[in-house]
CSV table of C-alpha atoms in Angstrom, one decimal:
chain,number,residue,atom,x,y,z
M,1,SER,CA,227.2,65.9,-105.5
M,2,GLN,CA,231.0,65.0,-104.8
M,3,THR,CA,232.5,61.4,-104.9
M,4,ILE,CA,235.2,60.5,-102.6
M,5,HIS,CA,237.6,57.7,-104.0
M,6,GLN,CA,239.9,55.6,-101.7
M,7,TRP,CA,242.2,53.1,-102.6
M,8,PRO,CA,243.2,50.2,-101.7
M,9,ALA,CA,240.1,48.8,-99.8
M,10,THR,CA,242.2,46.4,-97.7
M,11,LEU,CA,245.8,46.5,-96.6
M,12,VAL,CA,248.1,44.1,-94.8
M,13,GLN,CA,251.4,45.2,-94.1
M,14,PRO,CA,254.4,44.2,-91.8
M,15,VAL,CA,255.5,46.5,-88.6
M,16,GLY,CA,258.0,48.7,-89.9
M,17,SER,CA,256.9,49.1,-93.6
M,18,PRO,CA,255.9,52.3,-95.2
M,19,LEU,CA,252.2,53.2,-95.8
M,20,SER,CA,250.6,55.2,-98.6
M,21,LEU,CA,246.8,55.5,-98.7
M,22,GLU,CA,245.3,57.7,-101.4
M,23,CYS,CA,242.0,59.8,-101.6
M,24,THR,CA,240.8,61.8,-104.9
M,25,VAL,CA,238.0,63.9,-104.8
M,26,GLU,CA,235.4,64.2,-107.7
M,27,GLY,CA,232.7,67.1,-108.4
M,28,THR,CA,233.8,70.1,-106.2
M,29,SER,CA,236.9,72.1,-106.3
M,30,ASN,CA,239.1,73.3,-103.3
M,31,PRO,CA,237.4,71.0,-100.7
M,32,ASN,CA,238.3,70.9,-97.4
M,33,LEU,CA,239.7,67.3,-96.8
M,34,TYR,CA,239.8,65.1,-93.7
M,35,TRP,CA,241.3,61.8,-92.7
M,36,TYR,CA,239.9,59.9,-89.8
M,37,ARG,CA,240.5,56.6,-88.2
M,38,GLN,CA,237.9,54.3,-87.0
M,39,ALA,CA,238.8,51.9,-84.4
M,40,ALA,CA,236.5,49.3,-82.9
M,41,GLY,CA,234.2,50.8,-80.1
M,42,ARG,CA,235.9,54.1,-80.2
M,43,GLY,CA,234.0,56.0,-83.0
M,44,LEU,CA,235.5,58.3,-86.0
M,45,GLN,CA,239.0,60.0,-84.8
M,46,LEU,CA,239.9,63.0,-86.9
M,47,LEU,CA,243.6,62.7,-87.9
M,48,PHE,CA,244.3,65.7,-90.2
M,49,TYR,CA,242.5,68.2,-92.2
M,50,SER,CA,243.3,70.4,-95.1
M,51,VAL,CA,242.1,73.5,-96.3
M,52,GLY,CA,244.2,73.7,-99.5
M,53,ILE,CA,247.3,72.4,-101.5
M,54,GLY,CA,250.1,71.8,-99.2
M,55,GLN,CA,248.0,72.9,-96.1
M,56,ILE,CA,248.1,70.3,-93.4
M,57,SER,CA,246.8,70.4,-89.7
M,58,SER,CA,247.5,67.5,-87.4
M,59,GLU,CA,244.8,66.9,-84.9
M,60,VAL,CA,246.7,64.1,-82.9
M,61,PRO,CA,250.4,63.4,-82.7
M,62,GLN,CA,251.2,60.0,-84.2
M,63,ASN,CA,253.4,58.0,-86.6
M,64,LEU,CA,251.4,59.2,-89.5
M,65,SER,CA,251.6,62.1,-91.9
M,66,ALA,CA,249.4,63.7,-94.8
M,67,SER,CA,250.0,65.7,-97.8
M,68,ARG,CA,247.9,67.5,-100.4
M,69,PRO,CA,249.8,67.7,-103.4
M,70,GLN,CA,246.8,68.4,-105.6
M,71,ASP,CA,243.7,70.3,-105.1
M,72,ARG,CA,241.5,67.1,-105.0
M,73,GLN,CA,244.2,64.7,-103.8
M,74,PHE,CA,244.7,63.8,-100.2
M,75,ILE,CA,247.5,61.3,-99.1
M,76,LEU,CA,247.8,59.7,-95.6
M,77,SER,CA,251.6,58.1,-95.0
M,78,SER,CA,253.8,56.8,-92.6
M,79,LYS,CA,257.6,55.8,-92.9
M,80,LYS,CA,257.4,53.0,-90.4
M,81,LEU,CA,253.8,51.3,-89.5
M,82,LEU,CA,253.2,50.2,-86.0
M,83,LEU,CA,251.0,47.7,-84.7
M,84,SER,CA,248.6,50.5,-83.3
M,85,ASP,CA,248.4,51.9,-86.6
M,86,SER,CA,245.9,49.2,-87.7
M,87,GLY,CA,242.2,50.3,-88.2
M,88,PHE,CA,239.9,51.7,-90.7
M,89,TYR,CA,240.9,54.9,-92.5
M,90,LEU,CA,238.2,57.1,-94.0
M,91,CYS,CA,238.7,60.3,-96.3
M,92,ALA,CA,236.2,62.9,-96.2
M,93,ASP,CA,235.2,66.0,-97.9
M,94,GLY,CA,232.7,68.0,-95.5
M,95,TYR,CA,230.2,65.7,-94.8
M,96,THR,CA,230.8,63.2,-97.7
M,97,PHE,CA,232.9,60.1,-97.1
M,98,GLY,CA,234.8,57.5,-99.1
M,99,SER,CA,234.7,53.9,-98.8
M,100,GLY,CA,237.2,53.6,-96.4
M,101,THR,CA,240.5,51.4,-96.3
M,102,ARG,CA,240.9,48.6,-93.8
M,103,LEU,CA,244.6,48.6,-92.8
M,104,THR,CA,246.0,45.5,-90.8
M,105,VAL,CA,249.6,45.9,-89.5
M,106,VAL,CA,251.0,42.3,-88.6
C,1,SER,CA,235.2,63.8,-71.4
C,2,GLN,CA,233.0,62.7,-74.2
C,3,GLU,CA,231.2,65.8,-75.6
C,4,LEU,CA,229.0,63.8,-78.0
C,5,GLU,CA,227.1,60.7,-76.4
C,6,GLN,CA,225.1,58.3,-78.2
C,7,SER,CA,222.9,55.7,-76.8
C,8,PRO,CA,222.4,52.9,-76.7
C,9,GLN,CA,225.7,51.3,-77.7
C,10,SER,CA,224.1,48.5,-79.2
C,11,LEU,CA,220.6,47.5,-79.9
C,12,ILE,CA,219.1,44.0,-80.7
C,13,VAL,CA,215.3,44.4,-82.2
C,14,GLN,CA,212.9,42.1,-83.7
C,15,GLU,CA,212.0,42.7,-87.4
C,16,GLY,CA,209.1,44.9,-87.4
C,17,LYS,CA,209.6,46.5,-84.2
C,18,ASN,CA,210.3,50.1,-83.7
C,19,LEU,CA,213.5,51.6,-82.4
C,20,THR,CA,215.1,55.0,-81.2
C,21,ILE,CA,218.8,55.9,-81.1
C,22,ASN,CA,219.7,59.0,-79.2
C,23,CYS,CA,222.5,61.5,-79.7
C,24,THR,CA,223.1,64.2,-77.2
C,25,SER,CA,226.0,67.0,-77.3
C,26,SER,CA,227.4,69.0,-74.5
C,27,LYS,CA,227.5,72.0,-76.8
C,28,THR,CA,224.7,73.5,-79.0
C,29,LEU,CA,224.8,72.2,-82.4
C,30,TYR,CA,225.1,74.2,-85.3
C,31,GLY,CA,224.4,71.1,-87.5
C,32,LEU,CA,223.7,67.6,-86.6
C,33,TYR,CA,224.5,64.4,-89.2
C,34,TRP,CA,223.2,61.2,-89.2
C,35,TYR,CA,225.0,58.3,-90.8
C,36,LYS,CA,224.7,54.7,-91.3
C,37,GLN,CA,227.7,52.3,-91.9
C,38,LYS,CA,228.0,48.7,-92.7
C,39,TYR,CA,230.7,46.7,-91.3
C,40,GLY,CA,234.0,47.6,-93.3
C,41,GLU,CA,232.3,50.2,-95.2
C,42,GLY,CA,232.2,53.8,-95.5
C,43,LEU,CA,229.5,56.1,-93.9
C,44,ILE,CA,226.2,56.6,-95.9
C,45,PHE,CA,225.0,60.0,-95.1
C,46,LEU,CA,221.1,60.0,-94.0
C,47,MET,CA,220.0,63.3,-93.0
C,48,MET,CA,221.3,66.5,-91.7
C,49,LEU,CA,219.5,68.5,-89.1
C,50,GLN,CA,220.4,72.3,-88.4
C,51,LYS,CA,217.3,74.2,-87.0
C,52,GLY,CA,215.8,73.5,-83.5
C,53,GLY,CA,212.7,71.5,-83.5
C,54,GLU,CA,213.6,70.2,-87.2
C,55,GLU,CA,212.4,66.9,-88.2
C,56,LYS,CA,213.2,65.0,-91.4
C,57,SER,CA,212.4,61.5,-92.7
C,58,HIS,CA,213.6,59.4,-95.4
C,59,GLU,CA,211.6,56.1,-95.9
C,60,LYS,CA,210.9,54.7,-92.6
C,61,ILE,CA,213.9,56.7,-90.9
C,62,THR,CA,213.1,60.1,-88.9
C,63,ALA,CA,215.4,62.2,-87.2
C,64,LYS,CA,214.6,65.2,-84.9
C,65,LEU,CA,216.5,68.0,-83.4
C,66,ASP,CA,215.4,69.3,-80.0
C,67,GLU,CA,214.6,72.9,-79.6
C,68,LYS,CA,217.7,73.6,-77.6
C,69,LYS,CA,219.8,72.1,-80.5
C,70,GLN,CA,221.8,69.9,-78.0
C,71,GLN,CA,219.8,66.3,-78.8
C,72,SER,CA,218.8,64.3,-81.7
C,73,SER,CA,217.0,61.2,-82.0
C,74,LEU,CA,216.7,58.8,-85.0
C,75,HIS,CA,213.7,56.7,-85.1
C,76,ILE,CA,212.9,53.7,-87.3
C,77,THR,CA,209.7,52.5,-87.9
C,78,ALA,CA,209.1,48.7,-88.5
C,79,SER,CA,212.5,47.7,-88.6
C,80,GLN,CA,213.9,45.3,-91.3
C,81,PRO,CA,217.0,43.3,-91.8
C,82,SER,CA,218.3,45.9,-94.0
C,83,HIS,CA,218.5,48.4,-91.5
C,84,ALA,CA,221.1,46.6,-89.6
C,85,GLY,CA,224.4,48.3,-89.2
C,86,ILE,CA,226.2,51.0,-87.0
C,87,TYR,CA,224.4,54.3,-86.8
C,88,LEU,CA,226.7,57.4,-86.0
C,89,CYS,CA,225.9,61.0,-85.4
C,90,GLY,CA,228.3,63.7,-86.2
C,91,ALA,CA,228.3,67.2,-84.7
C,92,ASP,CA,229.0,70.5,-86.2
C,93,TRP,CA,230.0,72.8,-83.4
C,94,GLY,CA,230.4,75.6,-85.6
C,95,SER,CA,234.2,75.6,-85.9
C,96,GLY,CA,234.4,75.9,-89.5
C,97,TYR,CA,235.9,72.3,-90.2
C,98,ALA,CA,235.6,68.7,-89.1
C,99,LEU,CA,232.6,66.9,-87.9
C,100,ASN,CA,232.9,65.3,-84.3
C,101,PHE,CA,231.4,61.9,-83.8
C,102,GLY,CA,229.9,59.6,-81.3
C,103,LYS,CA,231.1,56.3,-80.7
C,104,GLY,CA,228.0,54.7,-82.8
C,105,THR,CA,225.1,52.4,-82.2
C,106,SER,CA,225.4,48.9,-83.5
C,107,LEU,CA,222.0,47.6,-84.7
C,108,LEU,CA,220.8,44.1,-85.3
C,109,VAL,CA,217.6,43.5,-86.6
C,110,THR,CA,216.5,39.5,-86.1
C,111,PRO,CA,214.1,37.8,-87.9
């Protein structure tokens, strides 16, 4: 079965700073990969999904971007963080989720 | 409008009591996934239901999908403090990609 690795677990960043969150997958090849954001009381919101290397689809307009440089690597980025980017970010492969990254923008 | 509704939003039960969480979809479900989440942690997969009328159990947790495949319930028997957390249902509507999630049910089990 597949395992999703995410890091870091927690992150505190100042407004205007860049962001890079990494997700890697073990135990499967050519997975569909997803980035979700979970805000308090709002459930999980799909941000990006990827069906293969270099293929990214965005679900909502925002300050974030995603990239997939390798088959089992999915990266969430921002050039300049906003306060509203704070939240809990989860990477998933189908229905298996990583342990998440809690981002606080201050 | 919300296409996947969970109820209740929060629940406080006494240890040993039974409880039920519901998940209602506005569209026919190709699959319904139940997860548990501790605060600040990832989602732990509990069960997946696909067939109308299907029922699955894991330890003291039972999930059912109705015949019309638009509603699922999660039932916990003789709740324990270890059952506390947020329960989320995720819907596969046959789009071929991501699950759509309800807002979750926060469960607290008191001694």
